[in-house]
XYZ file of C-alpha atoms in Angstrom:
290
model
C 32.506 5.896 9.281
C 29.440 5.769 11.484
C 31.105 8.102 13.964
C 31.771 10.641 11.204
C 28.168 10.452 10.028
C 26.844 10.950 13.547
C 29.191 13.901 14.024
C 28.075 15.522 10.781
C 24.383 15.006 11.596
C 24.798 16.481 15.076
C 26.690 19.500 13.764
C 24.093 20.013 11.039
C 21.247 19.827 13.548
C 23.001 22.321 15.886
C 23.468 24.759 13.028
C 19.805 24.476 12.025
C 18.627 24.999 15.617
C 20.852 28.096 15.957
C 19.502 29.497 12.692
C 15.899 28.920 13.795
C 16.550 30.606 17.163
C 18.178 33.584 15.435
C 15.274 33.913 12.985
C 12.702 33.792 15.786
C 14.673 36.361 17.774
C 14.965 38.713 14.801
C 11.222 38.387 14.082
C 10.365 39.189 17.700
C 12.634 42.261 17.621
C 11.002 43.374 14.351
C 7.543 43.017 15.911
C 8.598 45.050 18.954
C 9.997 47.806 16.746
C 6.819 48.006 14.671
C 4.623 48.035 17.789
C 3.099 51.550 18.055
C 4.423 52.290 21.538
C 7.311 54.646 22.119
C 8.784 55.440 25.505
C 11.206 58.258 26.188
C 12.868 58.907 29.486
C 11.247 61.994 31.054
C 13.350 65.110 31.395
C 14.506 65.716 34.943
C 12.934 68.906 36.328
C 15.275 70.925 38.592
C 14.160 71.543 42.175
C 14.045 75.345 41.660
C 11.708 75.166 38.661
C 8.444 77.195 39.121
C 6.361 74.073 38.384
C 7.864 72.533 41.548
C 8.317 75.533 43.836
C 5.046 77.247 42.853
C 6.553 80.738 42.474
C 4.655 82.624 39.798
C 6.969 85.635 39.493
C 10.567 84.638 40.197
C 12.104 88.110 39.979
C 11.983 90.483 42.946
C 10.996 94.143 42.316
C 14.476 95.584 42.976
C 15.480 98.916 41.459
C 19.271 99.125 41.683
C 19.246 102.881 40.931
C 17.141 103.529 44.029
C 18.580 104.536 47.410
C 17.693 102.915 50.770
C 14.771 104.202 52.849
C 17.042 105.605 55.585
C 18.807 107.830 53.049
C 15.996 108.477 50.592
C 14.452 111.447 52.450
C 17.748 113.042 53.487
C 17.962 116.765 52.597
C 21.780 116.702 52.474
C 21.874 113.964 49.832
C 19.036 115.620 47.914
C 21.154 118.767 47.554
C 24.408 116.853 46.935
C 26.234 116.238 43.679
C 25.055 113.602 41.153
C 28.086 111.380 41.862
C 27.455 111.546 45.624
C 23.845 110.520 45.058
C 24.986 107.529 43.020
C 27.261 106.403 45.849
C 24.181 105.918 48.035
C 22.253 103.789 45.513
C 21.926 99.998 45.622
C 24.157 99.771 42.573
C 27.122 100.850 44.753
C 25.943 99.544 48.126
C 25.408 96.019 46.800
C 22.592 93.581 46.139
C 22.461 92.512 49.795
C 20.974 95.881 50.869
C 18.559 95.893 47.929
C 17.447 92.387 48.844
C 16.918 93.421 52.459
C 14.637 96.289 51.442
C 12.725 94.101 48.942
C 12.108 91.566 51.726
C 10.772 94.317 54.017
C 8.427 95.539 51.288
C 7.141 91.986 50.711
C 6.553 91.504 54.441
C 4.458 94.716 54.559
C 1.993 93.109 52.114
C 1.044 90.373 54.592
C 1.662 91.872 58.049
C -1.284 91.886 60.466
C 0.120 94.968 62.234
C 3.290 97.050 62.353
C 5.166 94.806 64.808
C 4.093 91.471 63.314
C 7.302 89.453 62.809
C 6.480 85.914 63.982
C 3.179 85.061 62.286
C 3.156 82.191 59.784
C 2.325 84.405 56.798
C 5.257 86.752 57.587
C 7.616 83.772 57.831
C 6.393 82.475 54.463
C 6.838 85.949 52.914
C 10.432 86.164 54.193
C 11.232 82.683 52.884
C 9.666 83.540 49.519
C 11.813 86.674 49.139
C 14.976 84.723 50.028
C 14.067 81.841 47.679
C 13.494 84.153 44.723
C 16.768 85.927 45.358
C 18.695 82.648 45.652
C 17.099 81.274 42.467
C 18.489 84.233 40.518
C 21.874 83.661 42.166
C 21.768 79.937 41.329
C 21.022 80.663 37.668
C 24.141 82.839 37.457
C 26.343 80.510 39.533
C 25.010 76.941 39.131
C 28.142 75.373 40.698
C 27.679 77.105 44.050
C 26.823 73.935 46.014
C 26.464 75.677 49.371
C 23.762 78.030 48.064
C 22.103 75.154 46.183
C 21.810 73.060 49.364
C 20.488 75.983 51.392
C 17.953 76.851 48.679
C 16.671 73.273 48.532
C 16.213 73.110 52.312
C 14.517 76.529 52.355
C 11.997 75.448 49.694
C 11.212 72.348 51.777
C 10.697 74.341 55.010
C 8.445 76.863 53.241
C 6.406 73.949 51.884
C 5.897 72.655 55.437
C 4.794 76.090 56.661
C 2.349 76.435 53.776
C 0.939 72.992 54.552
C 0.470 73.982 58.211
C -1.295 77.252 57.303
C -3.485 75.434 54.761
C -4.600 72.986 57.434
C -5.470 75.512 60.169
C -6.530 78.668 58.297
C -7.536 77.982 54.703
C -8.953 81.473 53.987
C -5.736 83.162 55.040
C -3.797 80.574 53.045
C -5.696 81.442 49.842
C -5.277 85.161 50.533
C -1.518 84.693 51.029
C -1.126 82.782 47.763
C -2.843 85.610 45.901
C -0.732 88.302 47.593
C 2.644 86.600 47.022
C 1.787 85.127 43.589
C 2.331 81.563 44.818
C 0.868 78.197 43.911
C 0.719 75.337 46.399
C 2.343 72.238 44.879
C 2.202 69.385 47.424
C 4.713 66.560 47.344
C 3.376 63.226 46.007
C 2.375 60.656 48.616
C 4.174 57.821 46.816
C 7.341 58.124 44.773
C 7.661 55.692 41.843
C 10.999 55.021 40.270
C 11.237 55.779 36.573
C 11.793 52.334 35.023
C 11.688 51.525 31.336
C 10.075 48.080 31.657
C 7.369 49.270 34.063
C 6.561 52.291 31.878
C 6.325 50.159 28.709
C 3.946 47.775 30.490
C 1.696 50.654 31.521
C 1.773 52.114 28.015
C 0.926 48.705 26.547
C -2.056 48.297 28.881
C -3.263 51.779 28.001
C -2.826 51.114 24.267
C -4.752 47.820 24.503
C -7.620 49.472 26.388
C -7.834 52.288 23.838
C -7.684 49.777 20.977
C -10.534 47.697 22.464
C -12.752 50.756 23.027
C -12.036 51.987 19.490
C -12.974 48.641 17.945
C -16.123 48.383 20.072
C -17.175 51.879 19.017
C -16.613 51.004 15.354
C -18.690 47.847 15.748
C -21.435 49.781 17.548
C -21.487 52.366 14.787
C -21.745 49.611 12.203
C -24.705 48.067 14.047
C -26.381 51.479 14.378
C -26.066 51.983 10.620
C -27.773 48.633 10.020
C -30.460 49.213 12.666
C -32.784 51.248 10.430
C -32.947 48.567 7.703
C -33.309 45.867 10.338
C -36.296 47.576 12.013
C -38.011 48.186 8.652
C -37.592 44.550 7.745
C -38.833 43.537 11.196
C -42.081 45.533 10.774
C -42.798 44.148 7.290
C -41.966 40.579 8.392
C -44.254 40.756 11.429
C -47.110 42.138 9.302
C -46.634 39.448 6.644
C -46.431 36.698 9.285
C -49.639 37.842 10.975
C -51.445 38.077 7.626
C -50.364 34.582 6.573
C -51.435 33.039 9.903
C -54.878 34.682 9.672
C -55.368 33.538 6.049
C -54.429 29.964 7.005
C -56.956 30.011 9.842
C -54.342 29.642 12.577
C -54.382 31.626 15.774
C -51.862 34.455 15.140
C -48.727 34.284 17.228
C -47.868 37.903 16.350
C -50.140 40.423 18.045
C -50.896 43.942 16.933
C -49.036 45.322 19.922
C -45.835 43.602 18.734
C -46.127 45.340 15.366
C -46.844 48.716 16.990
C -43.873 48.263 19.326
C -41.580 47.594 16.350
C -42.947 50.723 14.630
C -42.303 52.804 17.744
C -38.719 51.535 17.876
C -38.279 52.535 14.224
C -39.719 56.023 14.736
C -37.526 56.596 17.830
C -34.463 55.499 15.914
C -35.296 57.869 13.068
C -35.751 60.721 15.527
C -32.320 60.067 16.973
C -30.863 60.182 13.475
C -32.789 63.454 12.867
C -34.509 61.988 9.848
C -38.121 62.290 8.802
C -39.970 59.314 10.272
C -41.334 56.922 7.708
C -45.075 56.240 7.776
C -45.672 52.529 7.799
C -49.183 51.759 6.493
C -51.071 49.123 8.412
C -52.696 46.556 6.173
C -56.471 47.091 6.383
C -57.173 43.540 5.303
C -55.483 42.272 8.419
C -57.641 44.522 10.637
C -60.827 43.468 8.830
C -59.998 39.762 9.251
C -59.539 40.173 13.008
C-alpha cells in the first residue's frame, strides 16, 4: 500500500515538473517571438555583380552591323553588292572579331602613345573589356563553369593591378577610373561568417542601445519642459526667503547675486525656447531694507 502511494506521488510530481518546464519553455518562446528583432539571411551577391566588380557600364559598345577596320575603307567592298557587304560585318564574322575591335578601341582611350602595350593602365583596360564581354556570356550561359572560373580569376587579377596603380600613381588611377567608368571596390580585410546567433546578438545590442538613448531623450525632454516652471519658482522662492530673513533680523543667506543668477538662467532658457522673456520685478522693499 505504501509502495503504491509512493509510486503515485512520484509519478504525480514528475508530471507536474514536466508541465511546469513546458509552460516556461512556451512562455520563453512567446517572448522571443514578440521581441521586436527580426533577422533574415542576407541574399548572396554573385561575384560578377557591378557592386562587387565596380563596372559602371557592363555592355561594350559593339555594333554588329559594322565591318572591321581593315575592311571598312576598302573601295572594292564599298562598290560591292549589299549581300557581299553584309558578309564582311561582325554579324557574319562572329562576336570574337567584334570583341577584338572593341578591346582595341578601349585601349586607345588610355594609351600613353601609339606603341604602348605593357603599361598598367593598358593592362587594366584589356582586362576590363574581357570581363565585360565574359559577363554578358555568363548571363546567357550560366552553366559554363570554365568561363565562370576564368572570369572570377580575371576579376581578382584586375583588382590587384588596380590596387598597385592606386598605391604608386593615384592621379593616374583616378583618371583611369573616370575613363573606363570603373569604381574601386577593395576586398574586406576580415571576412566574418554569416551566423544567425551572432547576428541576433549584434541586433539585440543595437536595439538596446537605441532604446536607452530614446528613453534618455524622452526623459531629457520632460525635464526641459519642467525647467521653465522650476526656474520661475526658484526665483520667487529665493526672493521670499531673502525677504523673510531680513524681516526677522537674521543675516540673509541668499544674496542678491544668487537671485540675479537665477533670473539670468530663466531668461536664457526662454531665449532657447524662442519665447518672450518674462520680466521678474525685484521687490523694492527688500532693496530698501538692505
